[in-house]
mmCIF file of C-alpha atoms in Angstrom:
data_model
loop_
_atom_site.group_PDB
_atom_site.id
_atom_site.type_symbol
_atom_site.label_atom_id
_atom_site.label_comp_id
_atom_site.label_asym_id
_atom_site.label_seq_id
_atom_site.Cartn_x
_atom_site.Cartn_y
_atom_site.Cartn_z
ATOM 1 C CA MET A 1 12.923 -0.513 -3.501
ATOM 2 C CA ASP A 2 13.006 3.263 -3.616
ATOM 3 C CA PHE A 3 9.901 5.443 -3.362
ATOM 4 C CA ASN A 4 9.538 5.980 -7.121
ATOM 5 C CA ALA A 5 9.750 2.233 -7.809
ATOM 6 C CA ALA A 6 7.095 1.529 -5.165
ATOM 7 C CA VAL A 7 4.772 4.090 -6.736
ATOM 8 C CA GLN A 8 5.425 2.738 -10.244
ATOM 9 C CA LYS A 9 4.474 -0.735 -8.967
ATOM 10 C CA ILE A 10 0.916 0.478 -8.328
ATOM 11 C CA MET A 11 0.443 2.864 -11.257
ATOM 12 C CA THR A 12 -1.465 0.321 -13.372
ATOM 13 C CA ASP A 13 -3.980 -0.062 -10.536
ATOM 14 C CA VAL A 14 -4.248 3.706 -10.150
ATOM 15 C CA GLU A 15 -4.726 4.239 -13.886
ATOM 16 C CA HIS A 16 -7.511 1.619 -13.912
ATOM 17 C CA GLY A 17 -9.239 2.954 -10.782
ATOM 18 C CA ASN A 18 -8.751 -0.249 -8.808
ATOM 19 C CA THR A 19 -10.746 -0.242 -5.551
ATOM 20 C CA GLU A 20 -8.598 -2.802 -3.684
ATOM 21 C CA PRO A 21 -6.929 -1.175 -0.654
ATOM 22 C CA LEU A 22 -3.147 -0.731 -0.790
ATOM 23 C CA ILE A 23 -0.570 0.375 1.746
ATOM 24 C CA LEU A 24 2.657 2.228 0.966
ATOM 25 C CA HIS A 25 5.227 1.982 3.743
ATOM 26 C CA LEU A 26 8.892 1.842 4.725
ATOM 27 C CA THR A 27 10.458 -1.572 5.316
ATOM 28 C CA GLN A 28 12.903 -2.444 8.093
ATOM 29 C CA ASP A 29 15.823 -1.879 5.723
ATOM 30 C CA ARG A 30 14.440 1.624 4.987
ATOM 31 C CA GLY A 31 13.238 0.743 1.511
ATOM 32 C CA TRP A 32 9.706 1.425 0.294
ATOM 33 C CA GLN A 33 7.096 -1.280 -0.246
ATOM 34 C CA CYS A 34 3.559 -1.268 -1.608
ATOM 35 C CA ASP A 35 1.203 -4.150 -0.813
ATOM 36 C CA TYR A 36 -2.473 -5.015 -0.940
ATOM 37 C CA THR A 37 -4.043 -4.968 2.517
ATOM 38 C CA GLN A 38 -6.846 -7.533 2.073
ATOM 39 C CA ASN A 39 -7.280 -11.062 0.800
ATOM 40 C CA GLN A 40 -9.894 -12.035 -1.798
ATOM 41 C CA TYR A 41 -12.532 -12.291 0.978
ATOM 42 C CA GLY A 42 -11.994 -8.731 2.194
ATOM 43 C CA GLU A 43 -10.150 -9.797 5.355
ATOM 44 C CA VAL A 44 -7.314 -7.444 6.344
ATOM 45 C CA PHE A 45 -3.878 -9.087 6.479
ATOM 46 C CA ASP A 46 -2.244 -9.266 9.920
ATOM 47 C CA PHE A 47 0.840 -7.296 8.825
ATOM 48 C CA VAL A 48 -1.177 -4.110 8.186
ATOM 49 C CA GLU A 49 -1.672 -3.274 11.874
ATOM 50 C CA ASP A 50 2.044 -3.808 12.536
ATOM 51 C CA VAL A 51 3.015 -1.575 9.622
ATOM 52 C CA LEU A 52 0.742 1.225 10.795
ATOM 53 C CA GLN A 53 2.223 1.048 14.304
ATOM 54 C CA GLN A 54 5.848 0.893 13.123
ATOM 55 C CA ASP A 55 5.793 3.411 10.259
ATOM 56 C CA PRO A 56 4.254 6.821 10.949
ATOM 57 C CA PHE A 57 4.554 7.631 7.231
ATOM 58 C CA ALA A 58 2.544 4.630 6.015
ATOM 59 C CA VAL A 59 -0.523 5.507 3.954
ATOM 60 C CA GLN A 60 -3.492 3.413 2.888
ATOM 61 C CA PHE A 61 -5.429 4.161 -0.258
ATOM 62 C CA THR A 62 -7.027 2.625 -3.341
ATOM 63 C CA GLY A 63 -6.195 3.105 -6.982
ATOM 64 C CA SER A 64 -9.540 4.848 -7.405
ATOM 65 C CA TYR A 65 -8.689 7.543 -4.837
ATOM 66 C CA ARG A 66 -8.631 10.947 -6.514
ATOM 67 C CA THR A 67 -8.326 14.489 -5.275
ATOM 68 C CA THR A 68 -9.929 17.454 -6.996
#
């Protein structure tokens, strides 16, 4: 998936101000991926730590994040 497709995947959540944490990162095949970082109990998935160590460009945010 390219960067624009990854961003489009989360736009509904952004438009609705979703507060669930997401991570946008590069995959091993150099494509972009966007995933939720927690399960329904608020526990962080194991892959998140690996992604943050492997991809210096990975960012975590929520759909409700806004800058002014």
